[in-house]
Short mmCIF file of C-alpha atoms and ligand atoms in Angstrom, two decimals:
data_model
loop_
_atom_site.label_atom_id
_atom_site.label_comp_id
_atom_site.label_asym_id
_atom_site.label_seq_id
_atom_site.Cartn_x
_atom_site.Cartn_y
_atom_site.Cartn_z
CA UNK A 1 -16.84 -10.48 0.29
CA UNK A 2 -17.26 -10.73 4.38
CA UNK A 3 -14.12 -10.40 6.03
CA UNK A 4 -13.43 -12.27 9.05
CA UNK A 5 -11.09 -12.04 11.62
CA UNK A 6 -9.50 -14.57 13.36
CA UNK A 7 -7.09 -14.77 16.73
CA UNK A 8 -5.34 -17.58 17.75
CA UNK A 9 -3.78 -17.79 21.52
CA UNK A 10 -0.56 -18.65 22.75
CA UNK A 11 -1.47 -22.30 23.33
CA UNK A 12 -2.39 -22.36 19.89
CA UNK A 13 0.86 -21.70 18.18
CA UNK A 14 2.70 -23.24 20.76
CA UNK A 15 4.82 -25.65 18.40
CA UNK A 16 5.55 -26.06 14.68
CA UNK A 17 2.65 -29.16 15.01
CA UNK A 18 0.20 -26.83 16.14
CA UNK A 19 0.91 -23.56 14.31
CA UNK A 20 0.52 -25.78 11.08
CA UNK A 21 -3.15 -26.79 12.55
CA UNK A 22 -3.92 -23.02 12.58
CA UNK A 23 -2.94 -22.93 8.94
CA UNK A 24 -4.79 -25.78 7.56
CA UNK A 25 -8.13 -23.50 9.74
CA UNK A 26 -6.80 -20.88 7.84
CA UNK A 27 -6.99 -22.33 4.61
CA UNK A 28 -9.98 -23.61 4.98
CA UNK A 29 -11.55 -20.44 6.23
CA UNK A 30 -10.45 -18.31 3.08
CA UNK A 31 -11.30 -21.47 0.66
CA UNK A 32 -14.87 -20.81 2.05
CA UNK A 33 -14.55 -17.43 -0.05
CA UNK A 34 -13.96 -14.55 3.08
CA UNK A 35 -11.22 -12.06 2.98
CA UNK A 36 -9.29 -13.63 6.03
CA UNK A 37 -7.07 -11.54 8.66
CA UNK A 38 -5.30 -13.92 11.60
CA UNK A 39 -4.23 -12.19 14.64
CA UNK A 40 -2.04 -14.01 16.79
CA UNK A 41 -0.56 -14.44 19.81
CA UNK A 42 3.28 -15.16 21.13
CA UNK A 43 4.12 -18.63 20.82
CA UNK A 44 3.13 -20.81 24.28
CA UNK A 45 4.72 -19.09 26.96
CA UNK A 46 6.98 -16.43 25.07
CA UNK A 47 5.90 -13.55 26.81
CA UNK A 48 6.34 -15.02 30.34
CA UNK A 49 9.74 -16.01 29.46
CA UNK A 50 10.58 -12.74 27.90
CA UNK A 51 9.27 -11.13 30.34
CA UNK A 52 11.18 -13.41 32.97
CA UNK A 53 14.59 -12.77 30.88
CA UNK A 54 14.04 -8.51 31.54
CA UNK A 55 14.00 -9.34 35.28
CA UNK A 56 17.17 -11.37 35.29
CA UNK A 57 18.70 -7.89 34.34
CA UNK A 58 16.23 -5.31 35.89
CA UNK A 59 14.03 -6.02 39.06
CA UNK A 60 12.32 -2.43 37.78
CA UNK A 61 12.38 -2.76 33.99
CA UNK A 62 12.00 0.03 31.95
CA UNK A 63 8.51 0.26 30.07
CA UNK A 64 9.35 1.33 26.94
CA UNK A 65 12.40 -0.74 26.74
CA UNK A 66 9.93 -3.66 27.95
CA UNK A 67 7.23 -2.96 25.54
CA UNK A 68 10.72 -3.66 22.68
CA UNK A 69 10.77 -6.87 24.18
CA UNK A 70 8.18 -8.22 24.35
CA UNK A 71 6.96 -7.08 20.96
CA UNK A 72 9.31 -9.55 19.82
CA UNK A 73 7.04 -12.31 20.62
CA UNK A 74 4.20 -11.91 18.22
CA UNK A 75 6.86 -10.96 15.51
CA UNK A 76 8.11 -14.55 15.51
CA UNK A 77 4.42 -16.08 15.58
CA UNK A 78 3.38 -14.36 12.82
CA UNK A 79 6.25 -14.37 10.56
CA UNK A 80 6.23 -18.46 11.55
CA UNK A 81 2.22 -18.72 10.43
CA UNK A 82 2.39 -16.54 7.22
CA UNK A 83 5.17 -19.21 6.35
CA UNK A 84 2.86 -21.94 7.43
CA UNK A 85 -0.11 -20.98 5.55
CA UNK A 86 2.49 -20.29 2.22
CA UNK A 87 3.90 -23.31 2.28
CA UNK A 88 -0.21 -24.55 2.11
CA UNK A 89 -0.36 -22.62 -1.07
CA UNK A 90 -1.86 -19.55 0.93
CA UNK A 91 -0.89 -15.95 -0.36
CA UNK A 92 0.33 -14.45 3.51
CA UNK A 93 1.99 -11.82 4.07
CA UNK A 94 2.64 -10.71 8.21
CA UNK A 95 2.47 -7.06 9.44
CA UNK A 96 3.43 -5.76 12.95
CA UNK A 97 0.68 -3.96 15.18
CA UNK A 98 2.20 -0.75 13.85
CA UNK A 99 2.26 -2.03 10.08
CA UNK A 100 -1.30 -2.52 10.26
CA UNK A 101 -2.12 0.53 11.42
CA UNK A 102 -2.73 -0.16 15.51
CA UNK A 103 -2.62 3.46 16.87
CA UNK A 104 -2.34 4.00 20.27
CA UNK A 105 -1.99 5.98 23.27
CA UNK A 106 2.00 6.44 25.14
CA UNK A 107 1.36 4.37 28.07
CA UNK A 108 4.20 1.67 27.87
CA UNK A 109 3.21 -2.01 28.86
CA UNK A 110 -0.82 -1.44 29.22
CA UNK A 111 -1.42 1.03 25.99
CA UNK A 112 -5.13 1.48 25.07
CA UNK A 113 -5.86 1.77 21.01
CA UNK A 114 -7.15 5.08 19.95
CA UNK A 115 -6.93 4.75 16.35
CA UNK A 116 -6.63 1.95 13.55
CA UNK A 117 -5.63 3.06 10.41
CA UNK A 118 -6.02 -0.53 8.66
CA UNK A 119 -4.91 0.77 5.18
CA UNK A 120 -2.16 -1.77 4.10
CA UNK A 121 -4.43 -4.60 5.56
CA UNK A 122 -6.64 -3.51 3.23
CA UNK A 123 -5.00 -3.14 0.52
CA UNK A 124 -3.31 -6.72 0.91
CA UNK A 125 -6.55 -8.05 1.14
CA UNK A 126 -7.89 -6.66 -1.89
CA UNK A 127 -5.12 -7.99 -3.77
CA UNK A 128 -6.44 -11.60 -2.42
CA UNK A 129 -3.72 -12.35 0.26
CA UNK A 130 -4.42 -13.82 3.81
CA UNK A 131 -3.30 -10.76 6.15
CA UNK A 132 -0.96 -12.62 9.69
CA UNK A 133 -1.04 -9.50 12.08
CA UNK A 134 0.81 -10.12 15.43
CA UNK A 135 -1.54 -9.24 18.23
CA UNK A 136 -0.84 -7.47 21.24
CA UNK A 137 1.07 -4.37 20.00
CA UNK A 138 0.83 -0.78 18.53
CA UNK A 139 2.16 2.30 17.75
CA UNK A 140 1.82 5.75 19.81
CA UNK A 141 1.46 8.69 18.11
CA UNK A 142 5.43 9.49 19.05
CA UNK A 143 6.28 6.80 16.70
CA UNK A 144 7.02 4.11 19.72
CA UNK A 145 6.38 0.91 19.91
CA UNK A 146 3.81 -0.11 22.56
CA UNK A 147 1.96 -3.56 24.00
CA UNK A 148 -2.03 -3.35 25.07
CA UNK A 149 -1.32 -5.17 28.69
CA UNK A 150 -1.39 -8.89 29.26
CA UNK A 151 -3.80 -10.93 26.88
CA UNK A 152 -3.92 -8.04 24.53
CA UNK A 153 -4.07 -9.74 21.65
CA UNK A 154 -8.06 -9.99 21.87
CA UNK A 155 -7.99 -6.28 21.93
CA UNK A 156 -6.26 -6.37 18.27
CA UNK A 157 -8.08 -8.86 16.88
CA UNK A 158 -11.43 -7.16 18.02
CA UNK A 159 -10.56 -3.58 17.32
CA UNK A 160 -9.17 -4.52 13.68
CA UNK A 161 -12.62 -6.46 12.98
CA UNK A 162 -14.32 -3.06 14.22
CA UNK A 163 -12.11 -1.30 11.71
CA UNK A 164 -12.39 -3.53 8.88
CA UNK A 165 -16.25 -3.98 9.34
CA UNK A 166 -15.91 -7.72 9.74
CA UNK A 167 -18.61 -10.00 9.94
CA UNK A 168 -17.37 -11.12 13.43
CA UNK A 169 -14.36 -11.98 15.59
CA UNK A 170 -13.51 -15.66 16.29
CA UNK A 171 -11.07 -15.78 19.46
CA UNK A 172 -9.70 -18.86 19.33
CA UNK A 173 -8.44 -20.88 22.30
CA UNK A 174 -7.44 -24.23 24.23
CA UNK A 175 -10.85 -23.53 25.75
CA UNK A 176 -14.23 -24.07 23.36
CA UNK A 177 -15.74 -20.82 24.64
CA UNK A 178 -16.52 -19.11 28.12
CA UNK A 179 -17.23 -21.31 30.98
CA UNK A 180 -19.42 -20.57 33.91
CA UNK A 181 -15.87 -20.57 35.99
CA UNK A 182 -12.13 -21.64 35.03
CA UNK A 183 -12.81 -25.05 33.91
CA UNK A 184 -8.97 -26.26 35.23
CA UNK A 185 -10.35 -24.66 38.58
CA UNK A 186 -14.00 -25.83 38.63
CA UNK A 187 -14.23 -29.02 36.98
CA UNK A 188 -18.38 -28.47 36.92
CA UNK A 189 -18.28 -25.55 34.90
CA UNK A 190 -20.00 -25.59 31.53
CA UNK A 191 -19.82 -23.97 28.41
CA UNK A 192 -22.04 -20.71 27.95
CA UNK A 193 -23.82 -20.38 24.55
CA UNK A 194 -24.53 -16.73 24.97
CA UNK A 195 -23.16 -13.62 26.51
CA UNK A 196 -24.17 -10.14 26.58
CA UNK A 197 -21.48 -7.58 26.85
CA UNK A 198 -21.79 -6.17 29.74
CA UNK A 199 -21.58 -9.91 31.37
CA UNK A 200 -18.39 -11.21 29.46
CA UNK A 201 -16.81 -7.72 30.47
CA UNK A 202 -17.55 -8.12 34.04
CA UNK A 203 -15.96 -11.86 33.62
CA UNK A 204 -13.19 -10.58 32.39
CA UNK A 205 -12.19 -7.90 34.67
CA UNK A 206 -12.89 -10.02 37.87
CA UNK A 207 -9.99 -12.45 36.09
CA UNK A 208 -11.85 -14.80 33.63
CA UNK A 209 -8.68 -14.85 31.04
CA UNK A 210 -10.41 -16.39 27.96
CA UNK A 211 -12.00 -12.94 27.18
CA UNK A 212 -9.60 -9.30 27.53
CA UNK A 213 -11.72 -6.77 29.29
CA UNK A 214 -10.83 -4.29 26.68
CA UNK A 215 -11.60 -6.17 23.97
CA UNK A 216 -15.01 -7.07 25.01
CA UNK A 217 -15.04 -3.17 26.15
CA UNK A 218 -14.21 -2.51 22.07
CA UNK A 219 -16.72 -4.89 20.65
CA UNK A 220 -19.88 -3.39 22.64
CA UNK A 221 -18.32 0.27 22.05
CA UNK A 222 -18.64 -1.35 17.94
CA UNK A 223 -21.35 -3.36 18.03
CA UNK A 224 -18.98 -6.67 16.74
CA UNK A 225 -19.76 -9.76 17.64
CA UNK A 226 -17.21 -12.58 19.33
CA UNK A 227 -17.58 -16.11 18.75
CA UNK A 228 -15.34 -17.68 21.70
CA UNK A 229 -14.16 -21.11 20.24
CA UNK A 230 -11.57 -23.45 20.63
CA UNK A 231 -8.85 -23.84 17.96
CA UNK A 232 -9.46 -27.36 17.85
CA UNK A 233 -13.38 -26.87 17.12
CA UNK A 234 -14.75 -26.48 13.62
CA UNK A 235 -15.59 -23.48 11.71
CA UNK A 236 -18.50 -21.67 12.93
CA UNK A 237 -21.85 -23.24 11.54
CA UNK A 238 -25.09 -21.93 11.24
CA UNK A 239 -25.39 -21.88 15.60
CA UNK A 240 -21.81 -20.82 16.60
CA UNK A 241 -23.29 -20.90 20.38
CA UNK A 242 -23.76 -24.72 19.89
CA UNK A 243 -19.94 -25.54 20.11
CA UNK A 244 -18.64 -22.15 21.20
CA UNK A 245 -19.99 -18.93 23.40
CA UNK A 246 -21.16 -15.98 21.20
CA UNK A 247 -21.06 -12.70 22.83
CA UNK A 248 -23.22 -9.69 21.30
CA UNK A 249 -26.10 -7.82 21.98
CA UNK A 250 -28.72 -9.67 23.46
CA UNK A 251 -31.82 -8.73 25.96
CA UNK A 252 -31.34 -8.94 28.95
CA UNK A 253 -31.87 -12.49 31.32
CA UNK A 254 -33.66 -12.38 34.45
CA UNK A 255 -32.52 -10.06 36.89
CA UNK A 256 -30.36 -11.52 39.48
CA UNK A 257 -29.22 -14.78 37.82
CA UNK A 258 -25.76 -15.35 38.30
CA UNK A 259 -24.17 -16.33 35.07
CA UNK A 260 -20.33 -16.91 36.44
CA UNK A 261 -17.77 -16.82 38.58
CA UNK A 262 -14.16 -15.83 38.56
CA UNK A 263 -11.11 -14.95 40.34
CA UNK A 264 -7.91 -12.95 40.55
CA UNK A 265 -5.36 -14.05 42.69
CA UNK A 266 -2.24 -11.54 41.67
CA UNK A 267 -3.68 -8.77 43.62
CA UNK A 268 -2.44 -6.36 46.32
CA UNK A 269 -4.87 -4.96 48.67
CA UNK A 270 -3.43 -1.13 49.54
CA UNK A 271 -4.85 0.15 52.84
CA UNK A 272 -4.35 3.80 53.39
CA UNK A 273 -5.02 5.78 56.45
CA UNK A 274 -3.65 7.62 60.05
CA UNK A 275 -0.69 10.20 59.88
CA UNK A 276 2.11 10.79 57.52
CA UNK A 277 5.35 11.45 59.39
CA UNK A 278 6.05 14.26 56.91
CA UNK A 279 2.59 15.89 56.83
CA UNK A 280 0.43 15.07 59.63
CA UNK A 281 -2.50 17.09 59.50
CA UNK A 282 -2.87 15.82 56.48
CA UNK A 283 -6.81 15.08 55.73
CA UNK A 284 -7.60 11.59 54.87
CA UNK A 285 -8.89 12.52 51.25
CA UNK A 286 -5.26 14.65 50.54
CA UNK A 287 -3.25 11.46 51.58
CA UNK A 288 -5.33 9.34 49.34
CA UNK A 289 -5.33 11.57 46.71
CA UNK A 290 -1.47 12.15 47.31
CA UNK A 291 -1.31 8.07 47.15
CA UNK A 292 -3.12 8.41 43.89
CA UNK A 293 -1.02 10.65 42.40
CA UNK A 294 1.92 8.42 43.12
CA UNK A 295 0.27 5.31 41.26
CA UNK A 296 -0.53 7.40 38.57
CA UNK A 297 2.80 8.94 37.95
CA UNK A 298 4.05 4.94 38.11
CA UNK A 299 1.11 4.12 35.78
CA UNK A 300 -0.19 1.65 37.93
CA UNK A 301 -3.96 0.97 37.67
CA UNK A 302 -6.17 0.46 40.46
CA UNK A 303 -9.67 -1.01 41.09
CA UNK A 304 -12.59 -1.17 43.98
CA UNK A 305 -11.34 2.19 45.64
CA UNK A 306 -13.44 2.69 48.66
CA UNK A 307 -12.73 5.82 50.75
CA UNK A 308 -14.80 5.89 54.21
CA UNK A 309 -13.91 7.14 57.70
CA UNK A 310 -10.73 8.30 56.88
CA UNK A 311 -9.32 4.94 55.01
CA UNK A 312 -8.62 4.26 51.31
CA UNK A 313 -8.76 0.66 50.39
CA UNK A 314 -7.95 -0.37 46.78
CA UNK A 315 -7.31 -2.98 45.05
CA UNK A 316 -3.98 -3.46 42.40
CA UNK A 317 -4.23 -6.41 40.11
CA UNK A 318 -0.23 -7.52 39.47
CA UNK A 319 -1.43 -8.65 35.71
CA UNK A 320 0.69 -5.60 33.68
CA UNK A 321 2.74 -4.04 36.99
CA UNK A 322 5.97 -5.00 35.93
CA UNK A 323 7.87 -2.42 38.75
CA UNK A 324 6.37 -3.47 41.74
CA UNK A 325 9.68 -3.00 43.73
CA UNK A 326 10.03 0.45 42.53
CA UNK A 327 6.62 1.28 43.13
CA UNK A 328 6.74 0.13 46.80
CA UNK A 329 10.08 1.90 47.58
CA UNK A 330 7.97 4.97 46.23
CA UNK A 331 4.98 4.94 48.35
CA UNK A 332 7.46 3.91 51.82
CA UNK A 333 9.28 6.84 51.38
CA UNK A 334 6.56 9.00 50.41
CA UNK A 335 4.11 7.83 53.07
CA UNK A 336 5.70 5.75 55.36
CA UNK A 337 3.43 3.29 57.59
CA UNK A 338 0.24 5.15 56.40
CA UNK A 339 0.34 2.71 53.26
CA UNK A 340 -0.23 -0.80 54.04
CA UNK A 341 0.12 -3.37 51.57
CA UNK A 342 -1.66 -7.37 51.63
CA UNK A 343 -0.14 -9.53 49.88
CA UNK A 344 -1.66 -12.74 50.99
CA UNK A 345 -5.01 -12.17 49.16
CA UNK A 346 -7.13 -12.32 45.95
CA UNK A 347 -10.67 -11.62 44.94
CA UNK A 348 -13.07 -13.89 43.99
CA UNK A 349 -16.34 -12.91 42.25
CA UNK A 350 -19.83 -13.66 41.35
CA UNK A 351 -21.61 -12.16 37.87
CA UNK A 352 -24.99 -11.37 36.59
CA UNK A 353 -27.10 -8.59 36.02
CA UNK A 354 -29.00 -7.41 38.79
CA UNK A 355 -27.10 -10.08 41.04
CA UNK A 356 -27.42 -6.88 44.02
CA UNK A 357 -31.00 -6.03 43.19
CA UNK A 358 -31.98 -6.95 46.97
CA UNK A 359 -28.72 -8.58 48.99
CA UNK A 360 -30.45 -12.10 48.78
CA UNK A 361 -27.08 -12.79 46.38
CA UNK A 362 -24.46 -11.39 48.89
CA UNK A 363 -26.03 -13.15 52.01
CA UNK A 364 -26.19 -16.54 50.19
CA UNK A 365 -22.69 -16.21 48.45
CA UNK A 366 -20.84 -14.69 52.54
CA UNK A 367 -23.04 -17.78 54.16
CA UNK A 368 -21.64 -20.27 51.74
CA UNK A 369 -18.09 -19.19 52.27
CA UNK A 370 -18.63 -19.00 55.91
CA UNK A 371 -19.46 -22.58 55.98
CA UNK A 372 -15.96 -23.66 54.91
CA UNK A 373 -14.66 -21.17 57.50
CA UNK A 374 -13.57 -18.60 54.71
CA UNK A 375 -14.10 -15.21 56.02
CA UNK A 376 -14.29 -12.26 53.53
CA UNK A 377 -11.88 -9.34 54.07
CA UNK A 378 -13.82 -7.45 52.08
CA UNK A 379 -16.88 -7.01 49.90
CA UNK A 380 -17.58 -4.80 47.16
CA UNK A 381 -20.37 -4.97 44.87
CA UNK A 382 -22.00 -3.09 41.55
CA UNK A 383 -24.99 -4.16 39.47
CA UNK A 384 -23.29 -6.79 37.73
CA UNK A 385 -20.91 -8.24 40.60
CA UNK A 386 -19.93 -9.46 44.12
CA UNK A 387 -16.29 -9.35 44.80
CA UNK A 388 -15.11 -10.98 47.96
CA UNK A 389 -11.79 -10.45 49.07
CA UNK A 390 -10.24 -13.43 51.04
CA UNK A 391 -7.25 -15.09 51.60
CA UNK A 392 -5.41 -16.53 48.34
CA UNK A 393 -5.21 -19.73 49.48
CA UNK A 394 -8.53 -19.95 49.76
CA UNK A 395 -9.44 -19.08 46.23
CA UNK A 396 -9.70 -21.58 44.98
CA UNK A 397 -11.93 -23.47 47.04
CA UNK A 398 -14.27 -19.95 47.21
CA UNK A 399 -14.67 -20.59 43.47
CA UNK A 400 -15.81 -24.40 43.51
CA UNK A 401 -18.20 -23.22 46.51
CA UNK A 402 -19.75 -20.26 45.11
CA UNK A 403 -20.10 -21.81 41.68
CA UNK A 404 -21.81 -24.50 43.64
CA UNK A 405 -24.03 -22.44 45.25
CA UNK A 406 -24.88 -19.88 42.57
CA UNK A 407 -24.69 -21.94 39.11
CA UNK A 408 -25.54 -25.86 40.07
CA UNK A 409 -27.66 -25.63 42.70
CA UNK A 410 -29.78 -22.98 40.77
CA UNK A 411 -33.46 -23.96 40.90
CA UNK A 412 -33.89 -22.31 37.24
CA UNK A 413 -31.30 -23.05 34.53
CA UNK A 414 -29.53 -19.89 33.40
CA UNK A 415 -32.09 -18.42 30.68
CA UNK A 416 -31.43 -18.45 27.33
CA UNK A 417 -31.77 -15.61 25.88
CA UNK A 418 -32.11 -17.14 22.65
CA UNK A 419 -34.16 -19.86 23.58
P1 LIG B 1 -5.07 -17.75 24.87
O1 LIG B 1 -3.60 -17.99 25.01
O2 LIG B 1 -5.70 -18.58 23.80
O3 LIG B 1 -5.40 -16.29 24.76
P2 LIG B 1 -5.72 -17.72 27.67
O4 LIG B 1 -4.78 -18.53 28.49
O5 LIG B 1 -5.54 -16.25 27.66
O6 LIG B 1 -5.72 -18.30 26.19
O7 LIG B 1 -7.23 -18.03 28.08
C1 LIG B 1 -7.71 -19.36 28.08
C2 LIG B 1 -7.72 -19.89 29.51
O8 LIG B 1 -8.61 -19.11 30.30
C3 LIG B 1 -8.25 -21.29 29.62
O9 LIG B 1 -7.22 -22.23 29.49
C4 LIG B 1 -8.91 -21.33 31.01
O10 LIG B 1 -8.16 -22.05 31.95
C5 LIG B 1 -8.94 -19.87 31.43
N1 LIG B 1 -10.24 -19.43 31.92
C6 LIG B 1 -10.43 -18.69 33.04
N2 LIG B 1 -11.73 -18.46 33.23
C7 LIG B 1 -12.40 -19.04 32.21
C8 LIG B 1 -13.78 -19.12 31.85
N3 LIG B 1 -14.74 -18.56 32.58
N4 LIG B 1 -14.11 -19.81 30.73
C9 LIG B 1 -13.17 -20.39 29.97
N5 LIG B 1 -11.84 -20.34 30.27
C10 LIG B 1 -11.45 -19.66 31.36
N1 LIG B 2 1.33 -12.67 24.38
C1 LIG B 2 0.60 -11.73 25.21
C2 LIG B 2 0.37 -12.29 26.60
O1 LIG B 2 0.84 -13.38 26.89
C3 LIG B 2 -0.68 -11.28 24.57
C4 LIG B 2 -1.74 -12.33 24.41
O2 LIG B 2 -1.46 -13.52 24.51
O3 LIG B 2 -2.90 -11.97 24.13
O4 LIG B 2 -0.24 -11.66 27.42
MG1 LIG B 3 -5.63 -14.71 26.19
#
């Protein structure tokens, strides 16, 4: 019997009305015959509350103490759905990440999964029952409770499918799959039917939030496939990319077509460089290793490092840095006006294979943003993206231009590579 594993997001189980919606898609999943496990996410806006109600008493929360917290989230939502499906005349029964076997790594508040040991899901599903696991959590090998970082419920739902050798993943959403931008930013985005790994990753990690990074990381690393879909939205038919995106291997598009565009706008852009009152001779590579060191030891997570002429730039996405005060009290005292920190801007990107094969891409993307007198603090680029940094209040604007530019005033419709 195929199992199949399904998430539902926050906005899904938002209310009793709607978490009984997921049940009834539930039902009607496992009366189709599959071995059905439901991951799910905190009700609505749980974890920003919770996470709201820690800083009320701590402007530097403790991660472990954090990771308690907001555990408690997906422990209601999934004790509330296994009673929903029940009272349907399902056989549920809910597990915690560390019930089901989620195994993970020590790092408090952004954990990564090293390990699922899915035995008692198993075993509940071959006694026939529908298995409710609540998303987003784990358990370290020192027997503590962890959380997989913001949106880290895909992660669970993907690396228990990989575990369980489902037949795919549905993530299910407020959105019917993944758009060519935010659709509440870009109202003339559309709906992709089909993604290749390596593209929804990119998406994801330049701040497209229907997809986690990781979890897209896990189903390539797996070989699972995702069927993006809304909540709202059928069962999957024969063509799950007609009403939803599927993401999986597929061969590759034309070089240089730019699939999508996204943005991040909680970022902080870290400028390192010149003398260190208590060291200075010291080399620009020793103070930006030094300022490495620091984020490490505070577990914070950076992206686009660039080192040249004696300045560090990098870029720290806000997303799971819960002790920002801390962590800039740190580097102040450690390396005094060497550090700089911008807090007035976010990153807006462009995606697609190839996009930097010659810098036709960059030059038409900085010449579009130009002409609405936006002027890029910096660029960085790989062979899937274009990041421009710019002012935050910008953003927004960036992304309706450059998804103009790049997706609808394309000559050739984005390939499909199934067409
Ligand atoms: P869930 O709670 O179901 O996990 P999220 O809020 O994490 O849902 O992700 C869904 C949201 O992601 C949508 O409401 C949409 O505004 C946003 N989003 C951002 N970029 C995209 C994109 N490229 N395609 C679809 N949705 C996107
Ligand atoms: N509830 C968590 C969050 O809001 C995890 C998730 O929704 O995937 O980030
Ligand atoms: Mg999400």
């Amino acid at each position: 019997m195929a199992v199949i594993v399904q998430k539902y997001g926050g906005s899904s189980v938002a209310d009793v009305t709607r978490i009984k919606r997921v049940a009834e898609r539930v039902m009607e999943t496992k009366r189709l015959g599959h071995d059905v496990v439901v991951v799910v996410s905190a009700m609505g806006d749980t974890t920003d509350d919770l996470l709201a109600l820690a800083k009320q008493v701590s402007a530097n929360p403790e991660r472990r103490e954090l990771d308690m917290l907001l555990t408690a989230g997906e422990r209601i939502a999934m004790a509330v759905l296994s009673m929903a499906i029940r009272e349907l005349g399902g056989d549920a029964i809910s597990f915690t990440g560390s019930q089901s076997g989620i195994i993970t790594n020590d790092r408090h508040v952004d954990a990564r999964i090293i390990e699922v040991r899915p035995f008692r899901v198993q075993d509940e599903l071959a006694r026939g029952k529908i298995v409710v696991i609540a998303g987003y959590q784990g358990v370290s090998y020192r027997r503590e409770v962890t959380t997989l970082g913001r949106g880290g419920s895909d992660t669970t739902a993907v690396a228990m499918a990989a575990a369980l050798g489902a037949e795919y993943c549905e993530i299910c959403s407020d959105v019917d799959g993944v758009y060519t931008a935010d659709p509440r930013v870009v109202t003339t985005a559309r709906r992709i039917g089909t993604l290749s790994y390596e593209e929804t990753q990119e998406l994801a990690e330049a701040g497209a939030k229907v997809l986690n990074a990781q979890a897209v990381e896990f189903a390539k690393e797996k070989g699972i496939a995702i069927y993006a879909r809304a909540t709202r939205s059928p069962l999957p038919g024969a063509d799950p990319s007609a009403d939803g995106t599927v993401v999986r291997r597929f061969p590759p598009r034309m070089p240089g077509v730019v699939v999508g565009v996204a943005s991040e706008k909680e970022v902080l852009v870290l400028t390192v460089g010149g003398a260190v009152p208590s060291s200075p001779k010291a080399s620009a590579e020793s103070l930006a290793l030094g300022v490495m060191e620091l984020l490490d030891e505070h577990r914070v997570a950076g992206k686009q490092l660039h080192l040249a002429d004696g300045w560090l730039s990098l870029v720290v996405s806000r997303e799971n840095l819960h002790e920002e005060a801390r962590v800039r009290s740190a580097l102040r005292a450690q390396f005094g006006d060497a550090v700089r920190i911008a807090d007035t801007l976010g990153a807006v990107s462009a995606i697609g294979a190839g996009i930097n094969a010659s810098f036709h891409n960059l030059r038409r993307g900085s010449d579009a943003l130009a002409s609405a007198g936006i002027s890029a603090n910096g660029i960085a680029t790989s062979s899937f993206r274009i990041t421009w940094t710019i002012d935050r209040s910008t953003l927004d604007d960036a992304a309706r231009l450059l998804h103009r530019t790049f997706i609808e005033e394309q000559r050739t419709p984005v390939p499909d590579p199934l067409g």
